Amino acid sequence: MTPSPVAVVTGASSGIGAATARALAAAGFHVVLGARRVDRCAEIAKEIDGTAVRLDVTDAESVSAFAAAVPECRLLVNNAGGAKGLEPVAEADEEDWRWMFETNVIGTLRVTQALLPALLASGDGHIVTVTSIAAMEAYDNGAGYTGAKHAQAMLHRTLRGELLGQPVRLTEIAPGMVETDFSLVRFEGDQEKADNVYRGITPLAPEDVADVIAFAATRPSHVNLDQIVLKPRAQASAMRAHREG
Ligand code: NAP
């Protein structure tokens, strides 16, 4: 029996990452789940027969130790990330910006660099990066997050050219509104503010995004889905949604 190909999912302890780990396991991958809350990863790993390894993408040593625990890798899903704060540029918090750039941008760089040799050695690698519609537009009060997501997207899109001729596919997934802990993290645990983001709208569920990632990952090797934008029907852009009631 041939062993299952290995997929790494960063930020697999909740939301899109957790759902993606489950979807990829169902598609036949052995999934390595990485995040700081490794206990949560371990619970999911148990359920899907995967492996949980602690990972802090903002810490170079943690990324090296993680990569050392993953000698083989066919698919990397760069999903760890998020937003902090929603303020105009004039009032932006430097620490929040640092967190967003460290996590979304430098984190993606570190993990991609660490796993690229294994992806290339697999002979049929694939890098999926979860950016956002924030990587496509600017919106008021969001410059820290849109800036970080644009930078993360540029890293990913640049690799598409740099790896041309190598056996690695590149897929960027750019979701609109997905109901996860994203807004709770953004508003530092303020549940009311977080709930307000999804008021009067049916947002995407993490499983909706996971389905799309699993679809992209299971196309034949010569088929590269470059960029997939998915939004709730009621959302036209980051600033424009139709809300009931
Ligand atoms: P979430 O439920 O808050 O999940 C974020 C994940 O990132 C968690 O598993 C978290 O794990 C991980 N993470 C954060 N900092 C990390 C670090 N330093 N090292 C390792 N892992 C870290 O939110 P989500 O919506 O699923 O977000 C997943 C991705 O989708 C993010 O890149 C986000 O920007 C993007 N996205 C979300 C939306 C949305 O509306 N929800 C829309 C577009 C794009 P630990 O805290 O356990 O480390």
PDB file of C-alpha atoms and ligand atoms in Angstrom:
ATOM      1  CA  MET A   1       0.000   0.000   0.000  1.00  0.00           C
ATOM      2  CA  THR A   2       1.411   3.437  -0.898  1.00  0.00           C
ATOM      3  CA  PRO A   3       1.629   5.765   2.125  1.00  0.00           C
ATOM      4  CA  SER A   4      -0.715   8.778   2.222  1.00  0.00           C
ATOM      5  CA  PRO A   5       0.822  12.014   0.950  1.00  0.00           C
ATOM      6  CA  VAL A   6       1.617  14.453   3.759  1.00  0.00           C
ATOM      7  CA  ALA A   7      -0.185  17.795   4.039  1.00  0.00           C
ATOM      8  CA  VAL A   8       0.877  20.480   6.510  1.00  0.00           C
ATOM      9  CA  VAL A   9      -1.746  22.960   7.708  1.00  0.00           C
ATOM     10  CA  THR A  10      -0.583  25.963   9.724  1.00  0.00           C
ATOM     11  CA  GLY A  11      -3.064  27.593  12.100  1.00  0.00           C
ATOM     12  CA  ALA A  12      -4.907  24.274  12.308  1.00  0.00           C
ATOM     13  CA  SER A  13      -6.163  24.775  15.881  1.00  0.00           C
ATOM     14  CA  SER A  14      -9.338  26.597  14.817  1.00  0.00           C
ATOM     15  CA  GLY A  15     -11.482  28.030  12.030  1.00  0.00           C
ATOM     16  CA  ILE A  16     -10.414  27.547   8.409  1.00  0.00           C
ATOM     17  CA  GLY A  17      -7.254  25.613   9.349  1.00  0.00           C
ATOM     18  CA  ALA A  18      -9.105  23.057  11.487  1.00  0.00           C
ATOM     19  CA  ALA A  19     -11.760  22.548   8.797  1.00  0.00           C
ATOM     20  CA  THR A  20      -9.040  22.219   6.141  1.00  0.00           C
ATOM     21  CA  ALA A  21      -7.207  19.570   8.167  1.00  0.00           C
ATOM     22  CA  ARG A  22     -10.443  17.542   8.316  1.00  0.00           C
ATOM     23  CA  ALA A  23     -11.198  18.019   4.597  1.00  0.00           C
ATOM     24  CA  LEU A  24      -7.683  17.018   3.537  1.00  0.00           C
ATOM     25  CA  ALA A  25      -7.750  13.929   5.739  1.00  0.00           C
ATOM     26  CA  ALA A  26     -11.041  12.969   4.097  1.00  0.00           C
ATOM     27  CA  ALA A  27      -9.335  13.460   0.704  1.00  0.00           C
ATOM     28  CA  GLY A  28      -6.636  10.940   1.648  1.00  0.00           C
ATOM     29  CA  PHE A  29      -3.804  13.059   3.088  1.00  0.00           C
ATOM     30  CA  HIS A  30      -1.925  12.405   6.297  1.00  0.00           C
ATOM     31  CA  VAL A  31      -2.277  15.842   7.891  1.00  0.00           C
ATOM     32  CA  VAL A  32       0.288  17.521  10.134  1.00  0.00           C
ATOM     33  CA  LEU A  33      -1.481  20.204  12.165  1.00  0.00           C
ATOM     34  CA  GLY A  34       0.562  23.145  13.468  1.00  0.00           C
ATOM     35  CA  ALA A  35      -0.417  26.004  15.801  1.00  0.00           C
ATOM     36  CA  ARG A  36       0.495  27.441  19.194  1.00  0.00           C
ATOM     37  CA  ARG A  37      -2.535  25.773  20.851  1.00  0.00           C
ATOM     38  CA  VAL A  38      -1.169  22.316  20.162  1.00  0.00           C
ATOM     39  CA  ASP A  39      -3.703  20.692  22.520  1.00  0.00           C
ATOM     40  CA  ARG A  40      -6.489  21.701  20.117  1.00  0.00           C
ATOM     41  CA  CYS A  41      -4.457  20.390  17.176  1.00  0.00           C
ATOM     42  CA  ALA A  42      -3.940  17.109  19.050  1.00  0.00           C
ATOM     43  CA  GLU A  43      -7.716  16.676  19.516  1.00  0.00           C
ATOM     44  CA  ILE A  44      -8.326  17.123  15.792  1.00  0.00           C
ATOM     45  CA  ALA A  45      -5.314  14.945  14.913  1.00  0.00           C
ATOM     46  CA  LYS A  46      -6.787  12.137  17.015  1.00  0.00           C
ATOM     47  CA  GLU A  47     -10.088  12.407  15.177  1.00  0.00           C
ATOM     48  CA  ILE A  48      -8.508  12.312  11.675  1.00  0.00           C
ATOM     49  CA  ASP A  49      -5.489  10.094  12.391  1.00  0.00           C
ATOM     50  CA  GLY A  50      -3.106  13.009  11.783  1.00  0.00           C
ATOM     51  CA  THR A  51      -0.139  14.445  13.671  1.00  0.00           C
ATOM     52  CA  ALA A  52      -0.061  17.557  15.868  1.00  0.00           C
ATOM     53  CA  VAL A  53       3.163  19.559  16.228  1.00  0.00           C
ATOM     54  CA  ARG A  54       3.468  22.842  18.125  1.00  0.00           C
ATOM     55  CA  LEU A  55       4.169  25.768  15.814  1.00  0.00           C
ATOM     56  CA  ASP A  56       4.602  29.487  16.393  1.00  0.00           C
ATOM     57  CA  VAL A  57       5.192  31.028  12.978  1.00  0.00           C
ATOM     58  CA  THR A  58       6.585  34.203  14.589  1.00  0.00           C
ATOM     59  CA  ASP A  59       9.440  32.222  16.181  1.00  0.00           C
ATOM     60  CA  ALA A  60      12.263  31.044  13.884  1.00  0.00           C
ATOM     61  CA  GLU A  61      13.302  28.244  16.282  1.00  0.00           C
ATOM     62  CA  SER A  62       9.760  26.935  16.508  1.00  0.00           C
ATOM     63  CA  VAL A  63       9.507  26.864  12.697  1.00  0.00           C
ATOM     64  CA  SER A  64      12.844  24.981  12.401  1.00  0.00           C
ATOM     65  CA  ALA A  65      11.768  22.412  14.986  1.00  0.00           C
ATOM     66  CA  PHE A  66       8.424  22.029  13.209  1.00  0.00           C
ATOM     67  CA  ALA A  67      10.073  21.499   9.825  1.00  0.00           C
ATOM     68  CA  ALA A  68      12.461  18.942  11.330  1.00  0.00           C
ATOM     69  CA  ALA A  69       9.403  16.973  12.449  1.00  0.00           C
ATOM     70  CA  VAL A  70       8.060  16.942   8.861  1.00  0.00           C
ATOM     71  CA  PRO A  71      10.672  15.216   6.664  1.00  0.00           C
ATOM     72  CA  GLU A  72       8.175  14.636   3.867  1.00  0.00           C
ATOM     73  CA  CYS A  73       5.610  17.120   2.588  1.00  0.00           C
ATOM     74  CA  ARG A  74       3.463  17.171  -0.550  1.00  0.00           C
ATOM     75  CA  LEU A  75       1.080  20.000   0.352  1.00  0.00           C
ATOM     76  CA  LEU A  76       1.608  23.088   2.506  1.00  0.00           C
ATOM     77  CA  VAL A  77      -1.397  25.193   3.497  1.00  0.00           C
ATOM     78  CA  ASN A  78      -0.174  28.570   4.762  1.00  0.00           C
ATOM     79  CA  ASN A  79      -3.223  29.498   6.807  1.00  0.00           C
ATOM     80  CA  ALA A  80      -1.935  30.854  10.152  1.00  0.00           C
ATOM     81  CA  GLY A  81      -2.769  34.515  10.395  1.00  0.00           C
ATOM     82  CA  GLY A  82      -5.339  37.070  11.330  1.00  0.00           C
ATOM     83  CA  ALA A  83      -6.065  40.690  12.138  1.00  0.00           C
ATOM     84  CA  LYS A  84      -5.678  42.917  15.187  1.00  0.00           C
ATOM     85  CA  GLY A  85      -7.615  46.146  15.495  1.00  0.00           C
ATOM     86  CA  LEU A  86      -9.745  48.193  13.107  1.00  0.00           C
ATOM     87  CA  GLU A  87      -8.556  51.798  13.307  1.00  0.00           C
ATOM     88  CA  PRO A  88      -7.880  54.632  10.918  1.00  0.00           C
ATOM     89  CA  VAL A  89      -4.237  55.040   9.953  1.00  0.00           C
ATOM     90  CA  ALA A  90      -4.072  58.213  12.087  1.00  0.00           C
ATOM     91  CA  GLU A  91      -4.767  56.117  15.206  1.00  0.00           C
ATOM     92  CA  ALA A  92      -3.167  52.805  14.212  1.00  0.00           C
ATOM     93  CA  ASP A  93      -1.428  50.800  16.919  1.00  0.00           C
ATOM     94  CA  GLU A  94       2.152  49.914  15.990  1.00  0.00           C
ATOM     95  CA  GLU A  95       2.093  46.709  18.047  1.00  0.00           C
ATOM     96  CA  ASP A  96      -1.021  45.500  16.216  1.00  0.00           C
ATOM     97  CA  TRP A  97       0.679  46.172  12.877  1.00  0.00           C
ATOM     98  CA  ARG A  98       3.799  44.328  14.032  1.00  0.00           C
ATOM     99  CA  TRP A  99       1.669  41.318  15.063  1.00  0.00           C
ATOM    100  CA  MET A 100      -0.106  41.264  11.677  1.00  0.00           C
ATOM    101  CA  PHE A 101       3.089  41.517   9.635  1.00  0.00           C
ATOM    102  CA  GLU A 102       4.979  39.005  11.818  1.00  0.00           C
ATOM    103  CA  THR A 103       2.172  36.451  11.654  1.00  0.00           C
ATOM    104  CA  ASN A 104       0.762  36.777   8.128  1.00  0.00           C
ATOM    105  CA  VAL A 105       3.857  37.839   6.192  1.00  0.00           C
ATOM    106  CA  ILE A 106       7.072  36.787   7.934  1.00  0.00           C
ATOM    107  CA  GLY A 107       5.330  33.662   9.271  1.00  0.00           C
ATOM    108  CA  THR A 108       4.374  32.595   5.756  1.00  0.00           C
ATOM    109  CA  LEU A 109       7.906  33.343   4.541  1.00  0.00           C
ATOM    110  CA  ARG A 110       9.509  31.267   7.323  1.00  0.00           C
ATOM    111  CA  VAL A 111       7.277  28.219   6.963  1.00  0.00           C
ATOM    112  CA  THR A 112       7.490  28.278   3.160  1.00  0.00           C
ATOM    113  CA  GLN A 113      11.295  28.496   3.223  1.00  0.00           C
ATOM    114  CA  ALA A 114      11.516  25.700   5.790  1.00  0.00           C
ATOM    115  CA  LEU A 115       9.271  23.277   3.865  1.00  0.00           C
ATOM    116  CA  LEU A 116      10.197  24.142   0.278  1.00  0.00           C
ATOM    117  CA  PRO A 117      13.013  21.537   0.048  1.00  0.00           C
ATOM    118  CA  ALA A 118      10.586  18.773   1.075  1.00  0.00           C
ATOM    119  CA  LEU A 119       7.904  20.056  -1.315  1.00  0.00           C
ATOM    120  CA  LEU A 120      10.392  20.034  -4.199  1.00  0.00           C
ATOM    121  CA  ALA A 121      11.747  16.618  -3.220  1.00  0.00           C
ATOM    122  CA  SER A 122       8.213  15.186  -3.282  1.00  0.00           C
ATOM    123  CA  GLY A 123       8.238  15.655  -7.062  1.00  0.00           C
ATOM    124  CA  ASP A 124       4.652  16.912  -6.932  1.00  0.00           C
ATOM    125  CA  GLY A 125       4.410  19.700  -4.348  1.00  0.00           C
ATOM    126  CA  HIS A 126       1.664  22.245  -3.774  1.00  0.00           C
ATOM    127  CA  ILE A 127       1.582  25.470  -1.748  1.00  0.00           C
ATOM    128  CA  VAL A 128      -1.822  26.881  -0.844  1.00  0.00           C
ATOM    129  CA  THR A 129      -1.816  30.281   0.838  1.00  0.00           C
ATOM    130  CA  VAL A 130      -4.913  31.662   2.526  1.00  0.00           C
ATOM    131  CA  THR A 131      -4.799  35.378   1.896  1.00  0.00           C
ATOM    132  CA  SER A 132      -8.104  37.320   1.832  1.00  0.00           C
ATOM    133  CA  ILE A 133     -10.158  39.774  -0.184  1.00  0.00           C
ATOM    134  CA  ALA A 134      -8.097  42.148   1.993  1.00  0.00           C
ATOM    135  CA  ALA A 135      -5.228  41.192  -0.361  1.00  0.00           C
ATOM    136  CA  MET A 136      -7.257  42.592  -3.287  1.00  0.00           C
ATOM    137  CA  GLU A 137      -8.753  45.806  -1.932  1.00  0.00           C
ATOM    138  CA  ALA A 138      -8.208  48.674   0.491  1.00  0.00           C
ATOM    139  CA  TYR A 139     -10.857  49.404   3.118  1.00  0.00           C
ATOM    140  CA  ASP A 140     -11.273  52.112   5.731  1.00  0.00           C
ATOM    141  CA  ASN A 141      -9.680  51.327   9.118  1.00  0.00           C
ATOM    142  CA  GLY A 142      -8.080  48.180   7.724  1.00  0.00           C
ATOM    143  CA  ALA A 143      -4.682  49.334   6.452  1.00  0.00           C
ATOM    144  CA  GLY A 144      -2.681  47.144   8.849  1.00  0.00           C
ATOM    145  CA  TYR A 145      -4.500  43.982   7.798  1.00  0.00           C
ATOM    146  CA  THR A 146      -4.892  44.843   4.093  1.00  0.00           C
ATOM    147  CA  GLY A 147      -1.213  45.829   4.029  1.00  0.00           C
ATOM    148  CA  ALA A 148      -0.133  42.540   5.593  1.00  0.00           C
ATOM    149  CA  LYS A 149      -2.422  40.454   3.362  1.00  0.00           C
ATOM    150  CA  HIS A 150      -1.215  42.274   0.225  1.00  0.00           C
ATOM    151  CA  ALA A 151       2.389  41.554   1.264  1.00  0.00           C
ATOM    152  CA  GLN A 152       1.606  37.896   1.999  1.00  0.00           C
ATOM    153  CA  ALA A 153      -0.112  37.618  -1.402  1.00  0.00           C
ATOM    154  CA  MET A 154       2.894  39.147  -3.163  1.00  0.00           C
ATOM    155  CA  LEU A 155       5.197  36.598  -1.541  1.00  0.00           C
ATOM    156  CA  HIS A 156       2.913  33.810  -2.781  1.00  0.00           C
ATOM    157  CA  ARG A 157       2.344  35.233  -6.284  1.00  0.00           C
ATOM    158  CA  THR A 158       6.075  35.877  -6.732  1.00  0.00           C
ATOM    159  CA  LEU A 159       6.786  32.220  -5.973  1.00  0.00           C
ATOM    160  CA  ARG A 160       4.484  31.229  -8.857  1.00  0.00           C
ATOM    161  CA  GLY A 161       7.053  32.734 -11.225  1.00  0.00           C
ATOM    162  CA  GLU A 162      10.169  31.796  -9.284  1.00  0.00           C
ATOM    163  CA  LEU A 163       9.170  28.128  -9.130  1.00  0.00           C
ATOM    164  CA  LEU A 164       8.182  27.882 -12.771  1.00  0.00           C
ATOM    165  CA  GLY A 165       9.667  24.668 -14.164  1.00  0.00           C
ATOM    166  CA  GLN A 166       9.753  23.059 -10.713  1.00  0.00           C
ATOM    167  CA  PRO A 167       7.213  20.448  -9.599  1.00  0.00           C
ATOM    168  CA  VAL A 168       5.269  22.723  -7.249  1.00  0.00           C
ATOM    169  CA  ARG A 169       1.786  24.152  -7.779  1.00  0.00           C
ATOM    170  CA  LEU A 170       0.688  27.422  -6.171  1.00  0.00           C
ATOM    171  CA  THR A 171      -2.872  28.295  -5.197  1.00  0.00           C
ATOM    172  CA  GLU A 172      -3.991  31.491  -3.491  1.00  0.00           C
ATOM    173  CA  ILE A 173      -7.308  31.289  -1.637  1.00  0.00           C
ATOM    174  CA  ALA A 174      -8.875  34.708  -0.978  1.00  0.00           C
ATOM    175  CA  PRO A 175     -11.999  34.443   1.179  1.00  0.00           C
ATOM    176  CA  GLY A 176     -14.414  37.202   2.104  1.00  0.00           C
ATOM    177  CA  MET A 177     -16.330  36.961   5.361  1.00  0.00           C
ATOM    178  CA  VAL A 178     -15.939  33.596   7.142  1.00  0.00           C
ATOM    179  CA  GLU A 179     -17.405  33.005  10.606  1.00  0.00           C
ATOM    180  CA  THR A 180     -14.502  31.844  12.790  1.00  0.00           C
ATOM    181  CA  ASP A 181     -12.606  33.247  15.794  1.00  0.00           C
ATOM    182  CA  PHE A 182     -11.104  35.792  13.361  1.00  0.00           C
ATOM    183  CA  SER A 183     -13.216  38.743  14.602  1.00  0.00           C
ATOM    184  CA  LEU A 184     -12.884  37.679  18.236  1.00  0.00           C
ATOM    185  CA  VAL A 185      -9.083  37.832  17.831  1.00  0.00           C
ATOM    186  CA  ARG A 186      -9.329  41.120  15.914  1.00  0.00           C
ATOM    187  CA  PHE A 187     -11.399  42.729  18.692  1.00  0.00           C
ATOM    188  CA  GLU A 188      -9.437  41.105  21.538  1.00  0.00           C
ATOM    189  CA  GLY A 189     -12.244  38.906  22.815  1.00  0.00           C
ATOM    190  CA  ASP A 190     -15.091  41.447  22.491  1.00  0.00           C
ATOM    191  CA  GLN A 191     -17.912  39.024  21.559  1.00  0.00           C
ATOM    192  CA  GLU A 192     -20.454  41.756  20.821  1.00  0.00           C
ATOM    193  CA  LYS A 193     -18.167  43.492  18.324  1.00  0.00           C
ATOM    194  CA  ALA A 194     -17.309  40.135  16.754  1.00  0.00           C
ATOM    195  CA  ASP A 195     -20.981  39.113  16.426  1.00  0.00           C
ATOM    196  CA  ASN A 196     -21.770  42.455  14.808  1.00  0.00           C
ATOM    197  CA  VAL A 197     -19.465  41.624  11.871  1.00  0.00           C
ATOM    198  CA  TYR A 198     -21.772  38.734  10.908  1.00  0.00           C
ATOM    199  CA  ARG A 199     -25.077  40.516  11.739  1.00  0.00           C
ATOM    200  CA  GLY A 200     -27.886  39.991   9.220  1.00  0.00           C
ATOM    201  CA  ILE A 201     -25.779  37.975   6.810  1.00  0.00           C
ATOM    202  CA  THR A 202     -25.046  34.315   6.177  1.00  0.00           C
ATOM    203  CA  PRO A 203     -21.248  34.283   6.158  1.00  0.00           C
ATOM    204  CA  LEU A 204     -19.094  31.518   4.742  1.00  0.00           C
ATOM    205  CA  ALA A 205     -18.433  28.650   7.130  1.00  0.00           C
ATOM    206  CA  PRO A 206     -14.835  27.435   7.555  1.00  0.00           C
ATOM    207  CA  GLU A 207     -15.939  24.186   5.868  1.00  0.00           C
ATOM    208  CA  ASP A 208     -16.870  26.151   2.709  1.00  0.00           C
ATOM    209  CA  VAL A 209     -13.281  27.370   2.404  1.00  0.00           C
ATOM    210  CA  ALA A 210     -11.880  23.955   3.319  1.00  0.00           C
ATOM    211  CA  ASP A 211     -13.918  22.336   0.522  1.00  0.00           C
ATOM    212  CA  VAL A 212     -12.366  24.685  -2.021  1.00  0.00           C
ATOM    213  CA  ILE A 213      -8.851  24.029  -0.719  1.00  0.00           C
ATOM    214  CA  ALA A 214      -9.406  20.273  -0.894  1.00  0.00           C
ATOM    215  CA  PHE A 215     -10.760  20.658  -4.444  1.00  0.00           C
ATOM    216  CA  ALA A 216      -7.665  22.606  -5.566  1.00  0.00           C
ATOM    217  CA  ALA A 217      -5.386  20.057  -3.885  1.00  0.00           C
ATOM    218  CA  THR A 218      -6.998  17.066  -5.570  1.00  0.00           C
ATOM    219  CA  ARG A 219      -6.803  18.274  -9.212  1.00  0.00           C
ATOM    220  CA  PRO A 220      -4.314  16.441 -11.442  1.00  0.00           C
ATOM    221  CA  SER A 221      -0.706  17.615 -11.076  1.00  0.00           C
ATOM    222  CA  HIS A 222      -0.707  19.618 -14.320  1.00  0.00           C
ATOM    223  CA  VAL A 223      -3.750  21.685 -13.243  1.00  0.00           C
ATOM    224  CA  ASN A 224      -2.827  24.798 -11.262  1.00  0.00           C
ATOM    225  CA  LEU A 225      -5.701  26.810  -9.784  1.00  0.00           C
ATOM    226  CA  ASP A 226      -3.846  30.084  -9.378  1.00  0.00           C
ATOM    227  CA  GLN A 227      -6.290  32.215  -7.452  1.00  0.00           C
ATOM    228  CA  ILE A 228      -9.719  31.539  -5.969  1.00  0.00           C
ATOM    229  CA  VAL A 229     -11.855  34.326  -4.492  1.00  0.00           C
ATOM    230  CA  LEU A 230     -14.895  33.198  -2.496  1.00  0.00           C
ATOM    231  CA  LYS A 231     -17.417  35.342  -0.665  1.00  0.00           C
ATOM    232  CA  PRO A 232     -20.868  34.995   0.844  1.00  0.00           C
ATOM    233  CA  ARG A 233     -23.595  35.717  -1.720  1.00  0.00           C
ATOM    234  CA  ALA A 234     -24.575  38.801   0.288  1.00  0.00           C
ATOM    235  CA  GLN A 235     -21.049  40.300   0.222  1.00  0.00           C
ATOM    236  CA  ALA A 236     -19.869  42.244  -2.816  1.00  0.00           C
ATOM    237  CA  SER A 237     -16.644  43.631  -1.324  1.00  0.00           C
ATOM    238  CA  ALA A 238     -14.981  44.202   2.029  1.00  0.00           C
ATOM    239  CA  MET A 239     -16.976  47.413   2.505  1.00  0.00           C
ATOM    240  CA  ARG A 240     -20.255  46.382   0.863  1.00  0.00           C
ATOM    241  CA  ALA A 241     -22.667  43.709   2.103  1.00  0.00           C
ATOM    242  CA  HIS A 242     -26.417  43.267   2.129  1.00  0.00           C
ATOM    243  CA  ARG A 243     -27.739  42.730   5.659  1.00  0.00           C
ATOM    244  CA  GLU A 244     -31.262  41.542   6.544  1.00  0.00           C
ATOM    245  CA  GLY A 245     -33.101  43.316   9.349  1.00  0.00           C
TER     246      GLY A 245
HETATM  247  P1  NAP B   1      -9.032  31.820  13.485  1.00  0.00           P
HETATM  248  O1  NAP B   1     -10.139  30.867  13.803  1.00  0.00           O
HETATM  249  O2  NAP B   1      -8.708  32.901  14.466  1.00  0.00           O
HETATM  250  O3  NAP B   1      -7.734  30.968  13.154  1.00  0.00           O
HETATM  251  C1  NAP B   1      -6.446  31.538  13.067  1.00  0.00           C
HETATM  252  C2  NAP B   1      -5.429  30.417  13.193  1.00  0.00           C
HETATM  253  O4  NAP B   1      -4.118  31.002  13.046  1.00  0.00           O
HETATM  254  C3  NAP B   1      -5.478  29.714  14.544  1.00  0.00           C
HETATM  255  O5  NAP B   1      -5.397  28.330  14.357  1.00  0.00           O
HETATM  256  C4  NAP B   1      -4.239  30.237  15.250  1.00  0.00           C
HETATM  257  O6  NAP B   1      -3.698  29.239  16.098  1.00  0.00           O
HETATM  258  C5  NAP B   1      -3.302  30.482  14.073  1.00  0.00           C
HETATM  259  N1  NAP B   1      -2.205  31.374  14.444  1.00  0.00           N
HETATM  260  C6  NAP B   1      -2.272  32.677  14.813  1.00  0.00           C
HETATM  261  N2  NAP B   1      -1.045  33.118  15.152  1.00  0.00           N
HETATM  262  C7  NAP B   1      -0.200  32.067  14.994  1.00  0.00           C
HETATM  263  C8  NAP B   1       1.187  31.871  15.211  1.00  0.00           C
HETATM  264  N3  NAP B   1       1.970  32.858  15.652  1.00  0.00           N
HETATM  265  N4  NAP B   1       1.725  30.669  14.929  1.00  0.00           N
HETATM  266  C9  NAP B   1       0.948  29.645  14.482  1.00  0.00           C
HETATM  267  N5  NAP B   1      -0.375  29.750  14.275  1.00  0.00           N
HETATM  268  C10 NAP B   1      -0.933  30.951  14.544  1.00  0.00           C
HETATM  269  O7  NAP B   1      -9.345  32.575  12.111  1.00  0.00           O
HETATM  270  P2  NAP B   1      -9.559  32.047  10.604  1.00  0.00           P
HETATM  271  O8  NAP B   1     -10.621  32.898  10.044  1.00  0.00           O
HETATM  272  O9  NAP B   1      -9.708  30.582  10.554  1.00  0.00           O
HETATM  273  O10 NAP B   1      -8.180  32.505   9.938  1.00  0.00           O
HETATM  274  C11 NAP B   1      -7.385  31.659   9.128  1.00  0.00           C
HETATM  275  C12 NAP B   1      -6.770  32.472   7.990  1.00  0.00           C
HETATM  276  O11 NAP B   1      -7.816  32.946   7.129  1.00  0.00           O
HETATM  277  C13 NAP B   1      -5.998  33.718   8.427  1.00  0.00           C
HETATM  278  O12 NAP B   1      -4.825  33.830   7.647  1.00  0.00           O
HETATM  279  C14 NAP B   1      -6.969  34.855   8.103  1.00  0.00           C
HETATM  280  O13 NAP B   1      -6.280  36.053   7.876  1.00  0.00           O
HETATM  281  C15 NAP B   1      -7.628  34.306   6.859  1.00  0.00           C
HETATM  282  N6  NAP B   1      -8.922  34.877   6.495  1.00  0.00           N
HETATM  283  C16 NAP B   1      -9.977  34.872   7.354  1.00  0.00           C
HETATM  284  C17 NAP B   1     -11.188  35.429   6.964  1.00  0.00           C
HETATM  285  C18 NAP B   1     -12.397  35.464   7.877  1.00  0.00           C
HETATM  286  O14 NAP B   1     -13.346  36.235   7.598  1.00  0.00           O
HETATM  287  N7  NAP B   1     -12.450  34.685   8.938  1.00  0.00           N
HETATM  288  C19 NAP B   1     -11.322  35.974   5.692  1.00  0.00           C
HETATM  289  C20 NAP B   1     -10.232  35.963   4.829  1.00  0.00           C
HETATM  290  C21 NAP B   1      -9.044  35.402   5.231  1.00  0.00           C
HETATM  291  P3  NAP B   1      -3.077  29.468  17.570  1.00  0.00           P
HETATM  292  O15 NAP B   1      -3.724  30.693  18.140  1.00  0.00           O
HETATM  293  O16 NAP B   1      -3.421  28.195  18.285  1.00  0.00           O
HETATM  294  O17 NAP B   1      -1.610  29.607  17.335  1.00  0.00           O
END
